[in-house]
Amino acid sequence: MLITISGPAGSGKSTAAAELAERLGYDHVSGGDIFRNLAAERDLTALELNKLAEEDDQIDRDLDRRLREVARTEEDIVLESRLAGWMAGEHADFRVWLDAPLGVRADRIADREGKDADLARTETEARADSEAKRYRSYYGIDIDDLSIYDLVLNTARLDPDGVVDAIETVVRAYNPAGDEGKTPVTVDYEF
């Protein structure tokens, strides 16, 4: 089974994906790890590659192509990235979107990165706006369209174990024999 976990920065997707994979005995593939590998291949830091990506759309496209390839070829994985649900497309068995109010996400990012919460909020909003424009431009994706997801969860309402408990309960309850159809994903996968 291929499970995708997507969501904005600070939503808890990395934490949830790693724990869910552990509980299910699946591999965990992170878009962040793939991005760091792309940086290493170019002898750059992730921050240096991120700055280049602002001007070179091929960097994002390389990441997304690799996410799509993992989804097409791997089994029993939890694939995690902002666009995992979209990039996995028809290969995903179950798509999850995690979110939390902006203030909560900014506080999480501030704690994680040791920065001021107001700065984290400003940067998080700017990043989300930039990414939304790029996703629409590259692939015609409206990142705010959550209709492709099988489960949407506000992670501010539960602690990290509760988030994973909820996802695990739904995933384990899934019965392919009773599946009446997942929402199709339409993306221009031009990398």
PDB file of C-alpha atoms in Angstrom:
ATOM      1  CA  MET A   1       0.000   0.000   0.000  1.00  0.00           C
ATOM      2  CA  LEU A   2       1.210   3.518  -0.826  1.00  0.00           C
ATOM      3  CA  ILE A   3       0.116   6.160   1.668  1.00  0.00           C
ATOM      4  CA  THR A   4       0.866   9.823   1.050  1.00  0.00           C
ATOM      5  CA  ILE A   5       1.048  12.452   3.760  1.00  0.00           C
ATOM      6  CA  SER A   6       0.953  16.056   2.634  1.00  0.00           C
ATOM      7  CA  GLY A   7       0.450  19.416   4.273  1.00  0.00           C
ATOM      8  CA  PRO A   8       1.982  22.841   4.731  1.00  0.00           C
ATOM      9  CA  ALA A   9       5.155  23.619   6.664  1.00  0.00           C
ATOM     10  CA  GLY A  10       4.729  22.995  10.381  1.00  0.00           C
ATOM     11  CA  SER A  11       1.690  20.751  10.006  1.00  0.00           C
ATOM     12  CA  GLY A  12       3.468  17.730  11.481  1.00  0.00           C
ATOM     13  CA  LYS A  13       3.652  15.698   8.285  1.00  0.00           C
ATOM     14  CA  SER A  14       7.263  14.543   8.758  1.00  0.00           C
ATOM     15  CA  THR A  15       6.688  13.468  12.348  1.00  0.00           C
ATOM     16  CA  ALA A  16       3.455  11.668  11.474  1.00  0.00           C
ATOM     17  CA  ALA A  17       4.843  10.004   8.344  1.00  0.00           C
ATOM     18  CA  ALA A  18       7.909   8.617  10.121  1.00  0.00           C
ATOM     19  CA  GLU A  19       5.859   7.221  13.015  1.00  0.00           C
ATOM     20  CA  LEU A  20       3.133   5.816  10.765  1.00  0.00           C
ATOM     21  CA  ALA A  21       5.728   4.048   8.621  1.00  0.00           C
ATOM     22  CA  GLU A  22       7.303   2.604  11.770  1.00  0.00           C
ATOM     23  CA  ARG A  23       3.963   1.321  13.071  1.00  0.00           C
ATOM     24  CA  LEU A  24       2.991  -0.236   9.735  1.00  0.00           C
ATOM     25  CA  GLY A  25       6.437  -1.666   8.999  1.00  0.00           C
ATOM     26  CA  TYR A  26       6.632   0.428   5.826  1.00  0.00           C
ATOM     27  CA  ASP A  27       9.474   2.475   4.410  1.00  0.00           C
ATOM     28  CA  HIS A  28       9.261   6.235   4.845  1.00  0.00           C
ATOM     29  CA  VAL A  29      10.275   8.399   1.892  1.00  0.00           C
ATOM     30  CA  SER A  30      10.514  12.107   2.608  1.00  0.00           C
ATOM     31  CA  GLY A  31      10.462  14.860   0.030  1.00  0.00           C
ATOM     32  CA  GLY A  32      12.902  16.704   2.304  1.00  0.00           C
ATOM     33  CA  ASP A  33      15.334  13.793   2.102  1.00  0.00           C
ATOM     34  CA  ILE A  34      15.039  13.719  -1.684  1.00  0.00           C
ATOM     35  CA  PHE A  35      15.673  17.483  -1.773  1.00  0.00           C
ATOM     36  CA  ARG A  36      18.781  17.093   0.403  1.00  0.00           C
ATOM     37  CA  ASN A  37      19.991  14.329  -1.935  1.00  0.00           C
ATOM     38  CA  LEU A  38      19.510  16.656  -4.918  1.00  0.00           C
ATOM     39  CA  ALA A  39      21.566  19.277  -3.084  1.00  0.00           C
ATOM     40  CA  ALA A  40      24.344  16.787  -2.308  1.00  0.00           C
ATOM     41  CA  GLU A  41      24.443  15.678  -5.956  1.00  0.00           C
ATOM     42  CA  ARG A  42      25.179  19.307  -6.844  1.00  0.00           C
ATOM     43  CA  ASP A  43      27.654  19.772  -3.961  1.00  0.00           C
ATOM     44  CA  LEU A  44      25.315  22.329  -2.371  1.00  0.00           C
ATOM     45  CA  THR A  45      23.627  22.679   0.986  1.00  0.00           C
ATOM     46  CA  ALA A  46      19.849  22.376   1.081  1.00  0.00           C
ATOM     47  CA  LEU A  47      19.632  26.112   1.773  1.00  0.00           C
ATOM     48  CA  GLU A  48      21.816  26.908  -1.250  1.00  0.00           C
ATOM     49  CA  LEU A  49      19.689  24.648  -3.458  1.00  0.00           C
ATOM     50  CA  ASN A  50      16.496  26.208  -2.082  1.00  0.00           C
ATOM     51  CA  LYS A  51      17.743  29.662  -3.074  1.00  0.00           C
ATOM     52  CA  LEU A  52      18.587  28.395  -6.563  1.00  0.00           C
ATOM     53  CA  ALA A  53      15.126  26.821  -6.846  1.00  0.00           C
ATOM     54  CA  GLU A  54      13.573  30.272  -6.594  1.00  0.00           C
ATOM     55  CA  GLU A  55      15.054  31.054 -10.006  1.00  0.00           C
ATOM     56  CA  ASP A  56      15.444  27.601 -11.576  1.00  0.00           C
ATOM     57  CA  ASP A  57      12.173  25.688 -11.887  1.00  0.00           C
ATOM     58  CA  GLN A  58      14.031  22.526 -12.922  1.00  0.00           C
ATOM     59  CA  ILE A  59      15.036  21.959  -9.280  1.00  0.00           C
ATOM     60  CA  ASP A  60      11.412  21.664  -8.152  1.00  0.00           C
ATOM     61  CA  ARG A  61      10.639  19.572 -11.198  1.00  0.00           C
ATOM     62  CA  ASP A  62      13.539  17.195 -10.419  1.00  0.00           C
ATOM     63  CA  LEU A  63      12.203  16.718  -6.888  1.00  0.00           C
ATOM     64  CA  ASP A  64       8.658  16.141  -8.137  1.00  0.00           C
ATOM     65  CA  ARG A  65       9.831  13.722 -10.838  1.00  0.00           C
ATOM     66  CA  ARG A  66      11.596  11.671  -8.159  1.00  0.00           C
ATOM     67  CA  LEU A  67       8.516  11.700  -5.930  1.00  0.00           C
ATOM     68  CA  ARG A  68       6.446  10.482  -8.884  1.00  0.00           C
ATOM     69  CA  GLU A  69       8.990   7.743  -9.647  1.00  0.00           C
ATOM     70  CA  VAL A  70       8.955   6.508  -6.040  1.00  0.00           C
ATOM     71  CA  ALA A  71       5.151   6.402  -6.137  1.00  0.00           C
ATOM     72  CA  ARG A  72       5.186   4.484  -9.413  1.00  0.00           C
ATOM     73  CA  THR A  73       7.770   1.880  -8.396  1.00  0.00           C
ATOM     74  CA  GLU A  74       7.643   1.348  -4.627  1.00  0.00           C
ATOM     75  CA  GLU A  75       5.209  -0.556  -2.438  1.00  0.00           C
ATOM     76  CA  ASP A  76       4.479  -0.450   1.278  1.00  0.00           C
ATOM     77  CA  ILE A  77       5.712   3.088   1.765  1.00  0.00           C
ATOM     78  CA  VAL A  78       4.617   6.309   3.374  1.00  0.00           C
ATOM     79  CA  LEU A  79       5.522   9.078   0.937  1.00  0.00           C
ATOM     80  CA  GLU A  80       5.655  12.491   2.544  1.00  0.00           C
ATOM     81  CA  SER A  81       5.926  15.942   0.987  1.00  0.00           C
ATOM     82  CA  ARG A  82       3.791  18.976   0.358  1.00  0.00           C
ATOM     83  CA  LEU A  83       2.800  17.581  -3.057  1.00  0.00           C
ATOM     84  CA  ALA A  84       2.980  13.839  -2.323  1.00  0.00           C
ATOM     85  CA  GLY A  85      -0.750  13.314  -2.837  1.00  0.00           C
ATOM     86  CA  TRP A  86      -0.642  15.111  -6.158  1.00  0.00           C
ATOM     87  CA  MET A  87       2.634  13.611  -7.388  1.00  0.00           C
ATOM     88  CA  ALA A  88       1.665  10.050  -6.428  1.00  0.00           C
ATOM     89  CA  GLY A  89      -1.554  10.547  -8.375  1.00  0.00           C
ATOM     90  CA  GLU A  90      -3.234   7.311  -9.350  1.00  0.00           C
ATOM     91  CA  HIS A  91      -0.546   5.236  -7.598  1.00  0.00           C
ATOM     92  CA  ALA A  92      -1.575   6.345  -4.097  1.00  0.00           C
ATOM     93  CA  ASP A  93      -3.834   3.969  -2.224  1.00  0.00           C
ATOM     94  CA  PHE A  94      -4.587   6.468   0.515  1.00  0.00           C
ATOM     95  CA  ARG A  95      -3.924  10.226   0.617  1.00  0.00           C
ATOM     96  CA  VAL A  96      -3.719  12.216   3.868  1.00  0.00           C
ATOM     97  CA  TRP A  97      -3.577  16.010   4.303  1.00  0.00           C
ATOM     98  CA  LEU A  98      -2.410  17.390   7.634  1.00  0.00           C
ATOM     99  CA  ASP A  99      -2.862  21.022   8.602  1.00  0.00           C
ATOM    100  CA  ALA A 100      -3.053  23.352  11.589  1.00  0.00           C
ATOM    101  CA  PRO A 101      -3.839  27.048  12.005  1.00  0.00           C
ATOM    102  CA  LEU A 102      -1.050  29.329  10.786  1.00  0.00           C
ATOM    103  CA  GLY A 103      -0.199  30.547  14.298  1.00  0.00           C
ATOM    104  CA  VAL A 104       0.264  26.988  15.540  1.00  0.00           C
ATOM    105  CA  ARG A 105       2.408  26.040  12.557  1.00  0.00           C
ATOM    106  CA  ALA A 106       4.520  29.197  12.927  1.00  0.00           C
ATOM    107  CA  ASP A 107       5.075  28.448  16.635  1.00  0.00           C
ATOM    108  CA  ARG A 108       6.149  24.892  15.778  1.00  0.00           C
ATOM    109  CA  ILE A 109       8.568  26.142  13.138  1.00  0.00           C
ATOM    110  CA  ALA A 110       9.921  28.811  15.507  1.00  0.00           C
ATOM    111  CA  ASP A 111      10.536  26.157  18.174  1.00  0.00           C
ATOM    112  CA  ARG A 112      12.112  23.749  15.700  1.00  0.00           C
ATOM    113  CA  GLU A 113      14.364  26.349  14.097  1.00  0.00           C
ATOM    114  CA  GLY A 114      15.057  28.493  17.166  1.00  0.00           C
ATOM    115  CA  LYS A 115      13.635  31.694  15.703  1.00  0.00           C
ATOM    116  CA  ASP A 116      11.114  34.355  16.646  1.00  0.00           C
ATOM    117  CA  ALA A 117       7.485  33.272  16.179  1.00  0.00           C
ATOM    118  CA  ASP A 118       6.548  36.451  14.282  1.00  0.00           C
ATOM    119  CA  LEU A 119       9.435  35.923  11.872  1.00  0.00           C
ATOM    120  CA  ALA A 120       8.455  32.271  11.437  1.00  0.00           C
ATOM    121  CA  ARG A 121       4.885  33.336  10.677  1.00  0.00           C
ATOM    122  CA  THR A 122       5.979  35.889   8.081  1.00  0.00           C
ATOM    123  CA  GLU A 123       8.349  33.423   6.423  1.00  0.00           C
ATOM    124  CA  THR A 124       5.753  30.630   6.488  1.00  0.00           C
ATOM    125  CA  GLU A 125       3.137  32.815   4.815  1.00  0.00           C
ATOM    126  CA  ALA A 126       5.615  33.977   2.167  1.00  0.00           C
ATOM    127  CA  ARG A 127       6.756  30.409   1.508  1.00  0.00           C
ATOM    128  CA  ALA A 128       3.175  29.166   1.158  1.00  0.00           C
ATOM    129  CA  ASP A 129       2.302  31.965  -1.270  1.00  0.00           C
ATOM    130  CA  SER A 130       5.419  31.309  -3.345  1.00  0.00           C
ATOM    131  CA  GLU A 131       4.825  27.565  -3.464  1.00  0.00           C
ATOM    132  CA  ALA A 132       1.149  27.955  -4.368  1.00  0.00           C
ATOM    133  CA  LYS A 133       2.087  30.125  -7.344  1.00  0.00           C
ATOM    134  CA  ARG A 134       4.767  27.691  -8.487  1.00  0.00           C
ATOM    135  CA  TYR A 135       2.495  24.626  -8.184  1.00  0.00           C
ATOM    136  CA  ARG A 136      -0.213  26.349 -10.210  1.00  0.00           C
ATOM    137  CA  SER A 137       2.291  27.522 -12.809  1.00  0.00           C
ATOM    138  CA  TYR A 138       4.151  24.216 -13.167  1.00  0.00           C
ATOM    139  CA  TYR A 139       1.331  21.705 -12.967  1.00  0.00           C
ATOM    140  CA  GLY A 140      -2.009  23.498 -12.703  1.00  0.00           C
ATOM    141  CA  ILE A 141      -2.315  22.385  -9.052  1.00  0.00           C
ATOM    142  CA  ASP A 142      -4.453  24.392  -6.656  1.00  0.00           C
ATOM    143  CA  ILE A 143      -2.778  23.416  -3.370  1.00  0.00           C
ATOM    144  CA  ASP A 144      -5.891  24.562  -1.490  1.00  0.00           C
ATOM    145  CA  ASP A 145      -8.013  21.954  -3.296  1.00  0.00           C
ATOM    146  CA  LEU A 146      -8.248  19.196  -0.704  1.00  0.00           C
ATOM    147  CA  SER A 147     -10.771  17.101  -2.647  1.00  0.00           C
ATOM    148  CA  ILE A 148      -8.130  14.521  -3.624  1.00  0.00           C
ATOM    149  CA  TYR A 149      -7.447  13.564   0.008  1.00  0.00           C
ATOM    150  CA  ASP A 150      -9.090  10.644   1.757  1.00  0.00           C
ATOM    151  CA  LEU A 151      -8.401  12.089   5.206  1.00  0.00           C
ATOM    152  CA  VAL A 152      -7.912  15.721   6.242  1.00  0.00           C
ATOM    153  CA  LEU A 153      -6.824  16.286   9.830  1.00  0.00           C
ATOM    154  CA  ASN A 154      -6.195  19.388  11.974  1.00  0.00           C
ATOM    155  CA  THR A 155      -3.063  18.414  13.881  1.00  0.00           C
ATOM    156  CA  ALA A 156      -3.519  21.232  16.399  1.00  0.00           C
ATOM    157  CA  ARG A 157      -6.332  19.230  17.989  1.00  0.00           C
ATOM    158  CA  LEU A 158      -4.241  16.165  18.875  1.00  0.00           C
ATOM    159  CA  ASP A 159      -0.773  15.455  20.172  1.00  0.00           C
ATOM    160  CA  PRO A 160       1.615  13.740  17.719  1.00  0.00           C
ATOM    161  CA  ASP A 161       0.686  10.229  18.910  1.00  0.00           C
ATOM    162  CA  GLY A 162      -3.007  11.086  18.583  1.00  0.00           C
ATOM    163  CA  VAL A 163      -2.470  12.274  15.017  1.00  0.00           C
ATOM    164  CA  VAL A 164      -0.761   9.013  14.077  1.00  0.00           C
ATOM    165  CA  ASP A 165      -3.368   6.981  15.990  1.00  0.00           C
ATOM    166  CA  ALA A 166      -6.120   8.643  13.916  1.00  0.00           C
ATOM    167  CA  ILE A 167      -4.340   8.056  10.604  1.00  0.00           C
ATOM    168  CA  GLU A 168      -3.443   4.477  11.512  1.00  0.00           C
ATOM    169  CA  THR A 169      -7.029   3.699  12.542  1.00  0.00           C
ATOM    170  CA  VAL A 170      -8.408   4.941   9.230  1.00  0.00           C
ATOM    171  CA  VAL A 171      -5.695   3.237   7.140  1.00  0.00           C
ATOM    172  CA  ARG A 172      -6.164  -0.089   8.928  1.00  0.00           C
ATOM    173  CA  ALA A 173      -9.942   0.173   8.496  1.00  0.00           C
ATOM    174  CA  TYR A 174      -9.526   0.610   4.748  1.00  0.00           C
ATOM    175  CA  ASN A 175     -10.858  -2.385   2.852  1.00  0.00           C
ATOM    176  CA  PRO A 176     -10.129  -2.376  -0.886  1.00  0.00           C
ATOM    177  CA  ALA A 177     -13.129  -4.640  -1.488  1.00  0.00           C
ATOM    178  CA  GLY A 178     -15.449  -1.915  -0.200  1.00  0.00           C
ATOM    179  CA  ASP A 179     -13.689   0.909  -2.049  1.00  0.00           C
ATOM    180  CA  GLU A 180     -16.165   2.699  -4.306  1.00  0.00           C
ATOM    181  CA  GLY A 181     -13.529   4.914  -5.875  1.00  0.00           C
ATOM    182  CA  LYS A 182     -10.871   7.439  -4.998  1.00  0.00           C
ATOM    183  CA  THR A 183     -10.891  10.972  -6.318  1.00  0.00           C
ATOM    184  CA  PRO A 184      -8.958  11.137  -9.581  1.00  0.00           C
ATOM    185  CA  VAL A 185      -5.899  13.375  -9.699  1.00  0.00           C
ATOM    186  CA  THR A 186      -5.345  15.390 -12.835  1.00  0.00           C
ATOM    187  CA  VAL A 187      -1.872  16.884 -13.108  1.00  0.00           C
ATOM    188  CA  ASP A 188       0.327  17.855 -16.017  1.00  0.00           C
ATOM    189  CA  TYR A 189       3.328  15.697 -15.073  1.00  0.00           C
ATOM    190  CA  GLU A 190       5.732  17.527 -17.340  1.00  0.00           C
ATOM    191  CA  PHE A 191       9.085  17.456 -15.616  1.00  0.00           C
TER     192      PHE A 191
END
